[in-house]
Short mmCIF file of C-alpha atoms in Angstrom, two decimals:
data_model
loop_
_atom_site.label_atom_id
_atom_site.label_comp_id
_atom_site.label_asym_id
_atom_site.label_seq_id
_atom_site.Cartn_x
_atom_site.Cartn_y
_atom_site.Cartn_z
CA MET A 230 -4.61 -6.03 7.79
CA SER A 231 -7.61 -8.90 8.81
CA THR A 232 -9.00 -9.56 5.61
CA ALA A 233 -7.04 -8.12 2.46
CA ALA A 234 -8.67 -4.70 0.63
CA ARG A 235 -8.86 -4.83 -2.70
CA VAL A 236 -7.07 -2.72 -5.42
CA LEU A 237 -7.95 -2.88 -8.92
CA LEU A 238 -5.17 -1.02 -11.25
CA VAL A 239 -5.82 0.04 -14.76
CA GLU A 240 -2.80 1.64 -16.37
CA ASP A 241 -1.55 0.92 -19.76
CA ALA A 242 1.77 1.80 -19.65
CA GLU A 243 3.47 -2.14 -18.29
CA ALA A 244 6.48 -0.55 -16.57
CA ILE A 245 4.21 1.74 -14.30
CA ARG A 246 1.79 -0.98 -14.38
CA VAL A 247 3.75 -4.13 -13.01
CA ALA A 248 5.91 -1.84 -10.27
CA VAL A 249 2.31 -0.44 -8.72
CA ALA A 250 0.08 -3.78 -8.67
CA SER A 251 3.70 -6.08 -7.44
CA ALA A 252 4.17 -2.70 -4.51
CA LEU A 253 0.52 -3.03 -3.85
CA SER A 254 1.01 -7.00 -3.82
CA ALA A 255 3.76 -6.26 -0.84
CA ALA A 256 2.15 -3.72 1.27
CA GLY A 257 -0.63 -6.51 1.57
CA TYR A 258 -3.73 -5.65 -0.66
CA ALA A 259 -4.74 -7.97 -2.97
CA ALA A 260 -4.40 -6.10 -6.23
CA GLN A 261 -5.68 -6.66 -9.89
CA ALA A 262 -4.18 -4.56 -12.91
CA ARG A 263 -5.91 -3.97 -16.05
CA PRO A 264 -3.77 -2.37 -19.14
CA ASP A 265 -7.07 -0.13 -20.43
CA GLY A 266 -10.84 -0.09 -19.05
CA ARG A 267 -11.82 -2.87 -21.65
CA THR A 268 -13.36 -4.94 -18.43
CA LEU A 269 -13.63 -2.44 -16.18
CA GLU A 270 -17.68 -3.96 -15.46
CA THR A 271 -17.28 -7.03 -15.84
CA ASP A 272 -14.16 -6.19 -12.77
CA LEU A 273 -16.18 -4.15 -10.79
CA ASP A 274 -18.80 -7.03 -10.17
CA SER A 275 -16.71 -9.79 -10.12
CA PHE A 276 -13.68 -8.26 -8.44
CA ARG A 277 -15.79 -6.17 -6.30
CA PRO A 278 -13.19 -3.60 -5.54
CA ASP A 279 -12.32 -1.49 -2.52
CA LEU A 280 -10.25 1.56 -4.45
CA VAL A 281 -9.97 1.56 -8.21
CA ILE A 282 -6.28 3.51 -9.57
CA LEU A 283 -7.15 4.49 -12.79
CA ASP A 284 -4.36 6.02 -15.64
CA VAL A 285 -6.15 8.95 -17.14
CA MET A 286 -3.99 9.02 -20.68
CA LEU A 287 -5.66 5.37 -21.93
CA PRO A 288 -6.56 3.95 -24.98
CA GLY A 289 -10.02 3.45 -25.34
CA ARG A 290 -11.72 4.90 -22.55
CA ASP A 291 -9.75 7.27 -20.79
CA GLY A 292 -9.81 7.83 -16.64
CA PHE A 293 -12.17 10.27 -16.63
CA ALA A 294 -15.10 8.13 -18.51
CA LEU A 295 -13.94 5.51 -16.81
CA LEU A 296 -14.18 7.67 -13.39
CA GLU A 297 -18.00 7.92 -14.50
CA VAL A 298 -18.41 4.10 -15.16
CA VAL A 299 -17.16 3.33 -11.45
CA ARG A 300 -19.49 5.84 -9.79
CA SER A 301 -22.59 4.41 -11.46
CA ARG A 302 -21.58 1.06 -10.59
CA CYS A 303 -20.55 1.16 -6.96
CA ASP A 304 -18.72 2.30 -3.93
CA SER A 305 -15.31 1.60 -4.46
CA ALA A 306 -12.54 4.70 -4.02
CA VAL A 307 -10.93 6.35 -6.41
CA VAL A 308 -7.45 7.21 -7.71
CA LEU A 309 -6.08 8.82 -10.22
CA LEU A 310 -3.28 8.23 -11.51
CA THR A 311 -2.11 10.34 -14.81
CA ALA A 312 0.94 12.92 -16.18
CA ARG A 313 -1.03 15.72 -16.30
CA ASP A 314 -0.31 18.21 -13.71
CA GLY A 315 -2.63 20.92 -14.89
CA VAL A 316 -4.68 22.74 -11.81
CA HIS A 317 -8.08 21.90 -14.58
CA ASP A 318 -7.69 17.68 -14.66
CA ARG A 319 -7.43 17.72 -10.84
CA VAL A 320 -10.12 20.34 -10.29
CA ARG A 321 -12.01 18.40 -13.27
CA GLY A 322 -11.43 14.35 -11.52
CA LEU A 323 -11.97 15.41 -7.62
CA ARG A 324 -15.07 16.82 -8.71
CA GLY A 325 -15.97 14.45 -10.95
CA GLY A 326 -15.60 12.07 -7.71
CA ALA A 327 -12.32 11.11 -7.17
CA ASP A 328 -10.95 10.63 -4.19
CA ASP A 329 -6.93 11.54 -4.64
CA TYR A 330 -5.23 12.92 -7.06
CA VAL A 331 -1.31 11.57 -8.07
CA VAL A 332 0.81 13.04 -10.58
CA LYS A 333 3.53 11.14 -12.50
CA PRO A 334 6.47 10.76 -11.87
CA PHE A 335 5.56 9.57 -8.39
CA GLU A 336 7.44 7.31 -6.07
CA LEU A 337 6.18 4.19 -5.04
CA ALA A 338 5.97 5.11 -1.61
CA GLU A 339 3.93 8.30 -2.37
CA LEU A 340 0.80 6.04 -3.87
CA ILE A 341 0.89 2.82 -1.48
CA ALA A 342 0.87 5.57 1.17
CA ARG A 343 -2.33 7.81 -0.35
CA VAL A 344 -3.93 4.76 -1.03
CA GLY A 345 -3.83 3.41 2.46
CA ALA A 346 -5.02 7.19 3.27
CA VAL A 347 -7.87 6.91 1.33
CA LEU A 348 -9.10 3.50 2.54
CA ARG A 349 -8.66 4.30 5.81
CA ARG A 350 -10.29 7.81 5.92
CA LEU A 351 -13.24 5.65 4.25
CA ASN A 352 -13.31 3.10 6.44
CA ARG A 353 -12.51 0.39 4.17
CA VAL A 354 -9.45 -1.25 6.63
CA PRO A 355 -8.49 -1.37 10.20
CA SER A 356 -6.47 1.19 11.98
CA THR A 357 -5.40 -0.78 14.40
CA THR A 358 -3.88 -4.06 14.76
CA GLN A 359 -2.57 -6.06 17.54
CA ILE A 360 -0.15 -9.28 16.63
CA ALA A 361 0.29 -10.51 21.16
CA ASP A 362 0.39 -7.53 23.35
CA LEU A 363 2.48 -5.22 20.75
CA VAL A 364 -1.04 -2.29 19.38
CA ILE A 365 -0.25 -1.00 16.39
CA ASP A 366 -2.16 2.31 15.49
CA ALA A 367 -1.66 3.54 11.90
CA ASP A 368 -3.55 6.82 11.27
CA GLY A 369 -2.68 8.15 15.23
CA GLY A 370 0.89 6.58 14.58
CA ILE A 371 0.99 5.36 18.07
CA VAL A 372 2.84 1.65 19.25
CA SER A 373 2.66 0.40 22.73
CA ARG A 374 3.23 -2.71 24.29
CA VAL A 375 1.31 -4.23 27.07
CA GLY A 376 -0.08 -0.27 27.60
CA VAL A 377 3.69 1.35 27.31
CA SER A 378 4.27 3.68 24.46
CA ILE A 379 7.08 2.91 21.86
CA GLU A 380 8.48 5.70 20.34
CA LEU A 381 9.59 5.21 16.06
CA THR A 382 10.46 7.30 13.60
CA ALA A 383 8.15 7.72 10.04
CA THR A 384 10.53 5.15 8.75
CA GLU A 385 10.13 2.34 11.50
CA LEU A 386 6.47 2.54 11.81
CA ARG A 387 6.26 2.56 8.21
CA LEU A 388 8.00 -0.63 8.20
CA LEU A 389 6.73 -1.73 11.11
CA SER A 390 2.93 -2.08 9.37
CA TYR A 391 4.01 -3.73 6.46
CA LEU A 392 5.41 -5.89 8.43
CA ALA A 393 2.29 -6.40 10.69
CA ALA A 394 0.33 -6.24 7.11
CA GLN A 395 2.16 -9.57 6.50
CA ARG A 396 1.72 -11.11 9.60
CA GLY A 397 2.69 -14.62 9.62
CA ARG A 398 4.49 -14.56 6.29
CA VAL A 399 8.04 -14.21 5.77
CA VAL A 400 9.34 -10.79 3.25
CA SER A 401 12.51 -11.16 1.64
CA LYS A 402 14.37 -7.52 1.94
CA THR A 403 13.42 -6.52 -1.83
CA GLN A 404 9.37 -6.68 -1.17
CA ILE A 405 10.69 -4.52 2.29
CA LEU A 406 12.44 -2.49 0.15
CA THR A 407 9.70 -1.41 -2.36
CA ALA A 408 6.97 -1.12 0.06
CA VAL A 409 8.51 0.68 2.60
CA TRP A 410 10.80 2.76 0.75
CA GLY A 411 9.48 2.94 -3.12
CA TYR A 412 11.72 1.19 -4.80
CA GLU A 413 13.44 -2.25 -5.44
CA ASP A 414 17.77 -1.94 -5.53
CA TYR A 415 18.91 -3.84 -3.50
CA ASP A 416 20.44 -2.02 -0.08
CA ALA A 417 20.43 -5.40 2.48
CA ASN A 418 22.26 -2.40 4.72
CA LEU A 419 19.35 0.26 4.75
CA VAL A 420 16.54 -2.69 5.62
CA GLU A 421 19.29 -4.52 8.25
CA VAL A 422 20.21 -0.73 10.39
CA HIS A 423 15.95 0.11 10.00
CA VAL A 424 15.13 -3.61 11.54
CA SER A 425 17.72 -3.94 13.79
CA ALA A 426 16.97 -0.91 14.65
CA LEU A 427 13.08 -1.38 14.75
CA ARG A 428 13.64 -4.69 17.04
CA ARG A 429 16.02 -2.93 19.94
CA LYS A 430 12.56 -1.34 20.37
CA LEU A 431 10.25 -3.44 20.00
CA GLU A 432 12.31 -5.84 22.63
CA ALA A 433 12.95 -3.31 24.88
CA HIS A 434 9.21 -4.45 26.11
CA GLY A 435 9.14 -7.83 25.52
CA PRO A 436 9.84 -11.10 24.29
CA ARG A 437 10.58 -11.29 20.03
CA LEU A 438 8.22 -10.85 17.57
CA LEU A 439 10.41 -9.52 14.27
CA HIS A 440 12.28 -12.53 13.31
CA THR A 441 14.75 -13.36 10.36
CA VAL A 442 13.97 -15.93 8.28
CA ARG A 443 17.93 -16.91 7.18
CA GLY A 444 19.19 -16.95 3.82
CA LEU A 445 14.59 -15.24 3.15
CA GLY A 446 13.86 -12.29 4.83
CA TYR A 447 11.79 -11.31 7.83
CA VAL A 448 8.32 -12.16 9.35
CA LEU A 449 6.25 -10.46 12.49
CA ARG A 450 4.74 -13.14 14.55
CA ALA A 451 3.89 -13.68 18.32
CA ASN A 452 5.54 -17.32 18.56
CA GLU A 453 8.31 -18.94 16.70
CA PRO A 454 7.04 -22.58 15.10
#
């Protein structure tokens, strides 16, 4: 992303709040998290989020009440997050102006994908990224170098899109696991296998772009410093 999209998260469960905020940051978003909606109006004015994630079951004003506040004050996209899985609540949220609805329990990777899809649908983030001669069209699922199409698996595309969002920054294997697979359990082999496969496909059409920084992780950049 040339400019990081801003995401405001309002979630009272600390474990979920910390995990989601970490995953958002790992995916390249500027994330701000709150345990309730007491400062929502101030946050909307100062942080100016592109998207707001609202837990429905909150102390004080619930997510539906906060959704009304967002809709009355700005054009931020809204994703509702709740354990309620009844059709009535889904319809109420969508009719109230929510752009998407994610039911707990959920995979972090799914939530991050939903956030990205909503932002792209509303043209809040670019769907195409270019690094040197590498072009990534996230919406179309198309990757090419020097005009030659590169076939990637769905996981490889998510991995490359994440690395492109973090272009120039070294990301650890744990950050990659959180952003691409949705969990933090350390599995070096899983990351290494997919990075290796992705690297081979990219280098079949040009010089190295995906670099290993020993002891730290990986970075996608056009030239080694």
